[in-house]
XYZ file of C-alpha atoms in Angstrom:
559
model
C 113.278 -93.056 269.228
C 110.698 -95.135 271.419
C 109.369 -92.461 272.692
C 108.871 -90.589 269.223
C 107.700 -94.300 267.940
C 105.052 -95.042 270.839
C 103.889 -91.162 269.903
C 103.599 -92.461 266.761
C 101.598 -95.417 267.479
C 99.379 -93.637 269.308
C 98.299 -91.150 266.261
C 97.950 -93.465 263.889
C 95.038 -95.513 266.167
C 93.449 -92.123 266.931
C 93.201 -91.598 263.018
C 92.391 -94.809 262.619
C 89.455 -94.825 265.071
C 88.436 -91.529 263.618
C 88.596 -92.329 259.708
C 86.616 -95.300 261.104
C 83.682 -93.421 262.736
C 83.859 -91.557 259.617
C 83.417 -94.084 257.498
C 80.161 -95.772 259.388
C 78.932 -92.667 259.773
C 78.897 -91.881 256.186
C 77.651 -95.270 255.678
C 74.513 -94.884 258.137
C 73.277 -91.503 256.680
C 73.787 -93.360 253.075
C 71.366 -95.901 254.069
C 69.480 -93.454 256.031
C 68.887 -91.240 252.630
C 68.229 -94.262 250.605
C 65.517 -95.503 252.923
C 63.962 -92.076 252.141
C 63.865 -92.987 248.733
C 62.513 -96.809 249.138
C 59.567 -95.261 251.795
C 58.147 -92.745 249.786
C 54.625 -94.184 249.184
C 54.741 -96.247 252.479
C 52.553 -95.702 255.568
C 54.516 -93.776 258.508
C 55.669 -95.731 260.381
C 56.607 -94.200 263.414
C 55.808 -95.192 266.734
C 54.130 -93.149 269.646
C 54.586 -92.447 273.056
C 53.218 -90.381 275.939
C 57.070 -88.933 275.915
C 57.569 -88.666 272.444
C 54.325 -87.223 271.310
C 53.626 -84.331 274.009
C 55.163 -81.616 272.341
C 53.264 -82.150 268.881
C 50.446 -79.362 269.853
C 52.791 -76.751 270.680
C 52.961 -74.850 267.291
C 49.007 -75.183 267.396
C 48.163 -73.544 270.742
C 50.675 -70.860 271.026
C 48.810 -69.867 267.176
C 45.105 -69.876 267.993
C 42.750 -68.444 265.064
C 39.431 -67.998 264.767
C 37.770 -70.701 262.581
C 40.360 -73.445 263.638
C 38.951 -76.971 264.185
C 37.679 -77.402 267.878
C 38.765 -79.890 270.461
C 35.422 -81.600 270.606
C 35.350 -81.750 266.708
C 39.049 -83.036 266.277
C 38.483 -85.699 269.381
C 35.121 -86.700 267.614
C 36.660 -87.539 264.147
C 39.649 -89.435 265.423
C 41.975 -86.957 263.965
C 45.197 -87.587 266.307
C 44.535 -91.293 264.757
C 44.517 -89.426 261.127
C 47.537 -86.806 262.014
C 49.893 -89.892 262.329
C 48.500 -91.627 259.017
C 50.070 -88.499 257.271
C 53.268 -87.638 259.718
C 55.377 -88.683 257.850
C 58.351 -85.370 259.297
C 61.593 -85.841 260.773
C 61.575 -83.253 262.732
C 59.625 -81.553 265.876
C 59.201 -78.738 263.507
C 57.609 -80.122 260.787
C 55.380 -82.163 262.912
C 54.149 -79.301 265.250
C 53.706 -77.313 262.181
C 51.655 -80.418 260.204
C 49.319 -80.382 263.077
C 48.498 -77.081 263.136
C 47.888 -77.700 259.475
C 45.176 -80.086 259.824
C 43.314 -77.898 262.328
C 43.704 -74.690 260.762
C 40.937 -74.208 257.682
C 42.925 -71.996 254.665
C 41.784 -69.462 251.727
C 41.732 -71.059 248.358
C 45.289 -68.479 246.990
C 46.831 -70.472 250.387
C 45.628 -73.491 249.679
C 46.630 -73.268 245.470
C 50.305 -72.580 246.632
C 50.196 -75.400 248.956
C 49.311 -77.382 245.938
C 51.785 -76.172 243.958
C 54.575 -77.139 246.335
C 52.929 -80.605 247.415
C 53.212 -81.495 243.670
C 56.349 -80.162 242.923
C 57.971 -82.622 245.847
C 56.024 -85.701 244.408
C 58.044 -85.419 241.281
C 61.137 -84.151 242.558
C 62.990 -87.051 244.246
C 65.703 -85.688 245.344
C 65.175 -82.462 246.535
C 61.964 -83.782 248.847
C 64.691 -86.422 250.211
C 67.085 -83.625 250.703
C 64.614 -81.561 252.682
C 63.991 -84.666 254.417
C 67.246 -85.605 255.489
C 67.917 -81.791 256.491
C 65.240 -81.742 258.709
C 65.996 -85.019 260.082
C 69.513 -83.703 261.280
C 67.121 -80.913 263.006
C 65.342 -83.378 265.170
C 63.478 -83.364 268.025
C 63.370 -80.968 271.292
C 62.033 -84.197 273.497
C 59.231 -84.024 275.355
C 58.491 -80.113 275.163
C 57.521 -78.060 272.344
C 60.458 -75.387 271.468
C 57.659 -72.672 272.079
C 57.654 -74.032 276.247
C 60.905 -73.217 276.365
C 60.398 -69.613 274.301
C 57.403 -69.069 276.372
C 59.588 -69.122 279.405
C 62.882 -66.745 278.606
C 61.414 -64.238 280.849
C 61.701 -66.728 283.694
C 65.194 -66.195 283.635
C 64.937 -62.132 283.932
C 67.590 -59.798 282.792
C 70.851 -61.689 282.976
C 73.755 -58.942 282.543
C 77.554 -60.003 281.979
C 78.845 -56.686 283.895
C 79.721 -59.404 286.766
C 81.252 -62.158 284.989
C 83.071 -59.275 282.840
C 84.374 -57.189 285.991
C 85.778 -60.919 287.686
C 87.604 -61.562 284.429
C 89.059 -57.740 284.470
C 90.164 -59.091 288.174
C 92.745 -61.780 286.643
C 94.553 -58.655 284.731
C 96.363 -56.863 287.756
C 97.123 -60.270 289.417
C 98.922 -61.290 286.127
C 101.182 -57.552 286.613
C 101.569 -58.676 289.981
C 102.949 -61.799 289.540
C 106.771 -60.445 288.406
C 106.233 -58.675 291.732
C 104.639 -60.805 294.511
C 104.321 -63.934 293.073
C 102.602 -65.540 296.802
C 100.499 -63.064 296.515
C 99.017 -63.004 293.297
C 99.062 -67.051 292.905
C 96.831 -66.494 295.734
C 94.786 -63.832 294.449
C 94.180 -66.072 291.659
C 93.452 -68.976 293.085
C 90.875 -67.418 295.616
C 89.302 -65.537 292.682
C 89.363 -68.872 290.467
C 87.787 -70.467 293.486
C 85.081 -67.596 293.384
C 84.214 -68.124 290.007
C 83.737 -71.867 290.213
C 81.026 -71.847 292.937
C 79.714 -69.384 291.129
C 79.758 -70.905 287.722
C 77.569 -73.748 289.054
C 75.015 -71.792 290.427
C 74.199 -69.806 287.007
C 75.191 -72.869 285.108
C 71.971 -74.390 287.025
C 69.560 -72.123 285.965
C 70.840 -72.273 282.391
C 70.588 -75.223 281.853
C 66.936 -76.383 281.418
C 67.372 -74.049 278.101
C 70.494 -75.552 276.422
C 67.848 -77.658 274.085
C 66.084 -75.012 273.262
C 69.070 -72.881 272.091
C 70.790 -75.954 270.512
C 67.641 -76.554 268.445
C 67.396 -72.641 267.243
C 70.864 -72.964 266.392
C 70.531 -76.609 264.671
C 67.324 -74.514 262.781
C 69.433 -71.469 261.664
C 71.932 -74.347 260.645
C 69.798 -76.360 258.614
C 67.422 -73.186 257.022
C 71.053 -72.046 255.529
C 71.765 -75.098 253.772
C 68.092 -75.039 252.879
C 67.931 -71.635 251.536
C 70.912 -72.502 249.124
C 68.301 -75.199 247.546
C 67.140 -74.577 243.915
C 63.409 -75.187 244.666
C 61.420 -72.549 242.647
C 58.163 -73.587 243.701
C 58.941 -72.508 247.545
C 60.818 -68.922 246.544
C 58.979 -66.795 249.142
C 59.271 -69.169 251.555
C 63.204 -69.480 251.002
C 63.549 -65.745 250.718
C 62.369 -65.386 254.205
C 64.023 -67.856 255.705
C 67.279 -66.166 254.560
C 65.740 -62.985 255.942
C 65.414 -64.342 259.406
C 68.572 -66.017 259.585
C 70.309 -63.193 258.590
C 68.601 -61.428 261.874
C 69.339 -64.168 263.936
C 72.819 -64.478 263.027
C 73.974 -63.134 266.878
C 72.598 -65.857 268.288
C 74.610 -68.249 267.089
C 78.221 -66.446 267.615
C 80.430 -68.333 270.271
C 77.412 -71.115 270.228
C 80.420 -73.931 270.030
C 81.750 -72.659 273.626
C 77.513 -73.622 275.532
C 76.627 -76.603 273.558
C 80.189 -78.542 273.467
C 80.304 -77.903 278.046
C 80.392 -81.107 279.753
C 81.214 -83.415 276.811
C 84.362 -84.240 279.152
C 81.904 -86.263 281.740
C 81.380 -88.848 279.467
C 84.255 -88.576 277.079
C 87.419 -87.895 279.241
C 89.122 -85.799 276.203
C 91.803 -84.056 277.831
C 90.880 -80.695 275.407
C 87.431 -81.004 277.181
C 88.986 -81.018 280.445
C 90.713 -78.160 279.593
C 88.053 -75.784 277.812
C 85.562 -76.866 280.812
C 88.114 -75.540 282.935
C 88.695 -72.687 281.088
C 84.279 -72.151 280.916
C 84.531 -72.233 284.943
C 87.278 -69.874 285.506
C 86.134 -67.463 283.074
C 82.381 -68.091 282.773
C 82.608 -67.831 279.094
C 79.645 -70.545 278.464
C 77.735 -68.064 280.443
C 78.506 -64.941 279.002
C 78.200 -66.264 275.745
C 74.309 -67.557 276.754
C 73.585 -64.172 278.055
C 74.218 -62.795 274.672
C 72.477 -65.404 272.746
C 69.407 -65.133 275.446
C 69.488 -61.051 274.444
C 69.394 -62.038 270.978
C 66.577 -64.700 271.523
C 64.497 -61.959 273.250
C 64.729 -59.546 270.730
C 63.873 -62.108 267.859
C 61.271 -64.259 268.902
C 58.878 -63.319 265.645
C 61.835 -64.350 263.524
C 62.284 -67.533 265.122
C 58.873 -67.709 265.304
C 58.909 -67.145 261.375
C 61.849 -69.415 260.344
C 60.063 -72.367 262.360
C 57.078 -71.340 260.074
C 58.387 -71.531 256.885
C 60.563 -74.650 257.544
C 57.537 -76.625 259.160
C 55.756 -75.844 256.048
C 58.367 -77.129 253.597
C 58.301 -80.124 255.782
C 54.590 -80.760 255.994
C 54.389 -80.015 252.160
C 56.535 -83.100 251.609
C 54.741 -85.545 254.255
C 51.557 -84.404 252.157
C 53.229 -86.017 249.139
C 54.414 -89.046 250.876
C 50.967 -89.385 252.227
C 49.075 -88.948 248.744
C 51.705 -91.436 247.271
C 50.562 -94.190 249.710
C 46.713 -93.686 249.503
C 46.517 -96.792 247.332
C 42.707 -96.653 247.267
C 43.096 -92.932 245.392
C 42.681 -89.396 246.328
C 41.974 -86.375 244.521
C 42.624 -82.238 244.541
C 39.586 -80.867 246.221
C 37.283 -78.447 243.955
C 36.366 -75.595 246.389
C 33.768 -73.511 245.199
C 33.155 -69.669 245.849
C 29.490 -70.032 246.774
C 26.730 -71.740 247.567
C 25.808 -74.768 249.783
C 26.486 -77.947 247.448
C 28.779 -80.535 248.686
C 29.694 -83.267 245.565
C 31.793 -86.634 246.880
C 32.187 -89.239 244.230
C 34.355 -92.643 245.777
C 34.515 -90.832 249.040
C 36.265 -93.110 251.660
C 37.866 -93.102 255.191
C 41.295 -92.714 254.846
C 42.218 -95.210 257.862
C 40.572 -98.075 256.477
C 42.641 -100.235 254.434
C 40.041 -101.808 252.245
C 37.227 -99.610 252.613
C 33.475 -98.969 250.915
C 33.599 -96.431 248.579
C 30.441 -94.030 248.635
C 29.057 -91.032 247.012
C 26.502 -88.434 247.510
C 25.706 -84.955 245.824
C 23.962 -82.806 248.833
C 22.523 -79.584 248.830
C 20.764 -79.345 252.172
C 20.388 -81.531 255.024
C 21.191 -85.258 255.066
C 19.269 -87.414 257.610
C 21.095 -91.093 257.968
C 18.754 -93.683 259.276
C 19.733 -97.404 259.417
C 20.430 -100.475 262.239
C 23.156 -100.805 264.473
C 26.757 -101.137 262.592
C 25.536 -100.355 259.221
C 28.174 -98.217 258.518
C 26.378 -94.695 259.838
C 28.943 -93.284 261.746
C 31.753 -94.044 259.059
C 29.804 -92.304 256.331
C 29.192 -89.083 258.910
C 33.626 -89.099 259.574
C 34.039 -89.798 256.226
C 32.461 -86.588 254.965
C 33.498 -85.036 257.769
C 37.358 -85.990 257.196
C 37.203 -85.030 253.906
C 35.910 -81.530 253.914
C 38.515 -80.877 256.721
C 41.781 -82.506 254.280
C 39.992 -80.337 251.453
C 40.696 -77.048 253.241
C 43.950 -77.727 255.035
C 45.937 -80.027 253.117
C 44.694 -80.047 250.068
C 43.993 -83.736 249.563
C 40.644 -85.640 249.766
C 40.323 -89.764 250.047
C 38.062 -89.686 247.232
C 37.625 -89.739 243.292
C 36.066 -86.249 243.209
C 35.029 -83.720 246.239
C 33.123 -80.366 244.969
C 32.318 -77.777 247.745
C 32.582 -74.223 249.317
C 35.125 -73.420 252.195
C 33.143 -74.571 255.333
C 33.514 -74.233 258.781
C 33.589 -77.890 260.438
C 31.528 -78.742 263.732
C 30.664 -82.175 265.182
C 28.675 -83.608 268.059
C 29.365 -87.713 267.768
C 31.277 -88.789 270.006
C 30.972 -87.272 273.766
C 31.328 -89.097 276.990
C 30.386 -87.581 280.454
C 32.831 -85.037 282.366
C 32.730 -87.270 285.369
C 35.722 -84.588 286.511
C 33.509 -81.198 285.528
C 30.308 -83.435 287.274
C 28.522 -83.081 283.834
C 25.990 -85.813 282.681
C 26.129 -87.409 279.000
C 23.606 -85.179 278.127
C 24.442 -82.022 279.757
C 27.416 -82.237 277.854
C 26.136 -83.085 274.349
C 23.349 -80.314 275.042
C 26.496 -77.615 274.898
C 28.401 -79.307 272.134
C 24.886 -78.890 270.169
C 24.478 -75.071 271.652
C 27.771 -74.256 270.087
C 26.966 -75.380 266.184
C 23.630 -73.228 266.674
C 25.622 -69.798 267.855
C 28.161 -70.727 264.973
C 24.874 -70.821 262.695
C 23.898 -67.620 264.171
C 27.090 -66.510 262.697
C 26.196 -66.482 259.135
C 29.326 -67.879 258.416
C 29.008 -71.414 256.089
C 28.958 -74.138 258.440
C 28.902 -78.106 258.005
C 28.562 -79.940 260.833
C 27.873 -83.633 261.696
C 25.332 -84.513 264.390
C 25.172 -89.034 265.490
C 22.249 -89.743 267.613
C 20.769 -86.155 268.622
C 20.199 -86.172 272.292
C 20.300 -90.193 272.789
C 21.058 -88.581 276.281
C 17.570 -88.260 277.250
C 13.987 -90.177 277.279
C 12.112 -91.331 273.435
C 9.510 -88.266 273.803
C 11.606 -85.897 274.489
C 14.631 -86.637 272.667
C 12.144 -86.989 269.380
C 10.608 -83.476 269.947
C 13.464 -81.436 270.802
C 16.207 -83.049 268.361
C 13.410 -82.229 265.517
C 13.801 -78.589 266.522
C 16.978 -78.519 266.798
C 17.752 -80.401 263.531
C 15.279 -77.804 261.566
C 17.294 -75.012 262.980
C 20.325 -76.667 261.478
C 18.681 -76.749 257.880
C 19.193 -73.916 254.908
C 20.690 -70.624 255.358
C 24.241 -71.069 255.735
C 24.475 -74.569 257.339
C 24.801 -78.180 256.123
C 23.627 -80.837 258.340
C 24.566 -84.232 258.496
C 22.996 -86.477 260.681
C 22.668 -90.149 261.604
C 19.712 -91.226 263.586
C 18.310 -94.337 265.426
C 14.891 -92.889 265.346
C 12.619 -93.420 262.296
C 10.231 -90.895 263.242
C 12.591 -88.076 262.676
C 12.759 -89.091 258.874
C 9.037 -88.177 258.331
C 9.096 -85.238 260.505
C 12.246 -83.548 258.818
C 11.095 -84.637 254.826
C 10.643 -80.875 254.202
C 14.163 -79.785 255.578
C 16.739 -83.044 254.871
C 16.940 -85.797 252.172
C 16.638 -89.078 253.727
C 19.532 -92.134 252.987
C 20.139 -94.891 254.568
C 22.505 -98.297 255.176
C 20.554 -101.934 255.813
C 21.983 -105.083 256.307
C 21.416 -108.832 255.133
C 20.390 -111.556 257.468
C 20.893 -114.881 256.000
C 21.325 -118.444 257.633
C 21.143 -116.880 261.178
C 24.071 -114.659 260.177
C 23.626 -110.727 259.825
C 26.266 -108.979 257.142
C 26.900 -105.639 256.153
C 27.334 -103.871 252.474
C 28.243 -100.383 253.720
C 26.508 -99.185 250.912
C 24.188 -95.414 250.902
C 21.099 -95.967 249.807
C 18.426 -93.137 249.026
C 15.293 -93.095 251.520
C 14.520 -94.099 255.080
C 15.620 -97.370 256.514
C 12.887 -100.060 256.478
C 15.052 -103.000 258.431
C 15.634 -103.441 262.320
C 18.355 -105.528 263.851
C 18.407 -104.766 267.330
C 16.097 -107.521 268.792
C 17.760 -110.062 266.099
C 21.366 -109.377 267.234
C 19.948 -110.261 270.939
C 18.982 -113.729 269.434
C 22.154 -114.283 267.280
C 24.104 -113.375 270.900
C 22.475 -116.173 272.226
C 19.551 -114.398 274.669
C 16.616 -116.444 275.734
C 13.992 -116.881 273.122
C 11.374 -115.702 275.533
C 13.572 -112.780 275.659
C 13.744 -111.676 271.667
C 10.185 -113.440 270.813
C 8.761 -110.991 273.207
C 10.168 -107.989 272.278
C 9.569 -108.669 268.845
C 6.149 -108.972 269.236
C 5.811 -105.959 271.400
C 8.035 -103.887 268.550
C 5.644 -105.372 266.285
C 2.439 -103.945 267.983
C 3.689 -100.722 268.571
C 4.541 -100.052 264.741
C 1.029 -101.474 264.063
C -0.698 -99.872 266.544
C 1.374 -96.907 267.647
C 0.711 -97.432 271.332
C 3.186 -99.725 273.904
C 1.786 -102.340 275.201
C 2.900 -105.183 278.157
């Protein structure tokens, strides 16, 4: 009776310890899901690392297209900055997959169906919280992409189970033996058993760096099940191939428990553990199983490839709502034309300024941006810029109205020397420029941002080759925007851009902006007054006043 009692004991605190796991378990994904509903509309939150943020390119580079938003472009325009003012995933799916997004330009039909399911989330609660959470049980794959470890199956060469089959056929005629010659077969056995553990732990080695990888397909086919059983009408296709690929990719999940549950017993000490991790080094079944699943895997890849697709895109569609919810300054849907060279923004703003400027323009060839230090030059350029791009991949512009054709984006703003390739500042600003003029020579629609045209090289120079350069950037199929230090440029170009510009206000020995676009050339200079309101010697600023002065009178330096 003590014995059966103590047994008794014993159950009822392993229920008890289990019912209460349970129960805080069910209570931390109920606060989990609510929080989904009490964010939506927030800013992401979400905080990056090195670590945590390497694998967010992945999806991107191993699906290069032509027309896709260069590196010099996408470093120029701060987009990594804008990328995590919209992540708003749970998952290293829909993340990779939103980032691809914003550097991959769409057709309008693509675009429309985006817009259809972007909506359809904003006023569906529960299902976009649903997808959410889903994805959110998906997770991450740590510091690599999914697609490393994809890339690299064929590292691991043709693993066959004939070996680990034939060793397990061994254990069969020791087991006759045993009624026979016991001594002999327990010893048969154990020097087999032996055999198989050293050998376990060599393949188990090479396995290994790929158990994530195969978890997370597995954790995908998982969650794109319970996601195809959804009632969301607006993503139909979308569903219907996810069901298609799961249903192909069915064989890799068979026997998955016996790989991902091997070597919960080093941390846990459950005497089942012990037991089946026994059982997975005796008889290599972890490893056979893997073999099978790697076949599988090989033979699949454009379905995985597919069902990472379509779930990524479900994902991003709903981080596109969350992100439109919180744009508290307003946002519209983009009107993309079929033709012509117009681009219409009406309470156009950056969308990672919190209380920004709102400006507009209407422009129909090239814009020339004159105006004094901090006057708000660059912003205007990015915010243009920024906009056209969230036009054609997410659907979404910062703005009360945007108007325009599908473009292809370029930018030179930005660039830094390549101290590492040995190029100068203007070597390399020379080539970012080179490549906007063989786009042009394209003849596909281009708009593309230019800040301070060759400030890489001397006044005489810089004046006669960035006119050139900026003419060859004007009509046919290009749209130019460009900001400019040097007034000169505005009188040269008058036949080929329209001329706008941002001043400032000096007033009681303090300078202050308005941000606001203003139609002409810029008639105000604050470069020699900032020296003075930074404190440098009047002899300093009086002089090169004067000297500014007599130049703009006179058109010759003098000393």
């Amino acid at each position: 009776m003590e014995y059966l009692a103590l047994a008794a004991a014993m159950l009822l605190f392993v229920i008890v310890i289990f019912v209460r796991e349970a129960v805080q378990a069910g209570n931390r994904k109920k606060r989990f899901i609510q929080s989904l509903y009490d964010n939506f509309g927030m800013p992401p939150g979400r905080k990056y690392t090195p670590e945590n943020s390497a694998h967010i390119p992945g999806y991107y580079q191993r699906h290069k297209e032509e027309g896709q938003l260069d590196d010099i472009t996408w470093n120029d325009l701060n987009m990594d900055e804008i990328f995590r003012r919209i992540n708003d995933t749970h998952s290293a799916t829909g993340e990779e997959y939103l980032y691809y997004l914003l550097r991959t330009g769409r057709s309008r039909d693509w675009l429309e169906h985006f817009e259809e399911m972007a909506g359809w989330f904003s006023e569906h609660a529960d299902e976009r919280v649903q997808i959410q959470f889903l994805m959110s049980e998906l997770g991450y794959t740590g510091k690599y992409s999914l697609y490393d470890y994809i890339e690299n199956l064929d590292y691991l060469g043709e693993r066959s189970n004939v070996r680990h089959h034939l060793a397990n056929a061994l254990y069969v005629p020791l087991l006759i033996l045993i009624p026979f010659q016991l001594p002999m077969a327990l010893m048969g056995m154990a020097v087999l058993s032996v055999y198989q553990i050293v050998s376990y732990f060599k393949d188990k080695r090479e396995m290994e760096p790929y158990i994530t990888s195969f978890a997370y397909v597995t954790r995908l086919l998982e969650i794109g099940e319970k996601i195809g059983r959804m009632e969301l009408p607006v993503c139909a296709g979308e569903l219907s191939d996810m069901r298609s690929c799961i249903q192909s990719l069915k064989g890799v999940r068979s026997g998955s428990f016996w790989v991902f549950s091997a070597g919960s017993s080093k941390t846990g000490g459950n005497p089942l553990e012990v037991i089946m991790d026994y059982i997975r080094m005796i008889f290599h079944v972890d490893l056979i199983i893997f073999n099978k699943m790697l076949r599988q895997l090989r033979r699949h890849v454009a379905e995985t490839d597919a069902l990472i697709s379509r779930a990524g895109l479900l994902e991003a569609a709903v981080s596109v709502a969350t992100f439109r919810a919180s744009l508290k300054n307003g946002w519209c849907v983009p009107e993309l034309l079929d033709s012509g060279l117009q681009i219409v923004i009406e309470g156009g703003y950056h969308p990672l300024l919190e209380q920004p400027v709102k400006n507009s323009i209407c422009a129909e060839r090239g814009v020339l941006l004159t105006g004094s230090n901090a006057s708000g030059k660059s912003t205007f350029l990015k915010m243009v810029a920024v906009n056209a791009i969230l036009a054609q991949t997410i659907h979404t512009c910062t703005a009360d109205v945007y108007r325009a054709p599908l473009f292809a984006v370029y930018s030179s703003m930005a660039l830094r020397d390549d101290i590492s390739g040995g190029e100068s500042y203007y070597i390399v600003e020379i080539k970012a420029l080179k490549r906007i003029l063989d786009a042009v020579s394209e003849e596909k629609r281009v708009l593309c941002f230019v800040d301070e045209v060759l400030r890489g090289t001397n006044t005489v120079e810089r004046i006669a080759a960035s006119t050139q350069i900026l003419r060859s950037l004007a009509g046919r199929q290009v749209l130019c925007f460009a900001a400019t230090h040097d007034i000169e440029l505005a009188e040269l170009l008058r036949e080929d851009f329209d001329n706008y510009h941002f001043e400032e206000e000096i007033r009681d020995g303090d300078i202050s902006f308005e941000y606001r676009l203003l139609t002409g050339k810029s008639t105000t200079r604050n470069a020699i007054r900032l020296l003075e309101m930074m404190g440098y010697a009047p002899e300093v600023t009086e002089s090169a006043m004067e000297s500014a002065q007599r130049f703009l009178d006179s058109g010759i330096w003098q000393t």
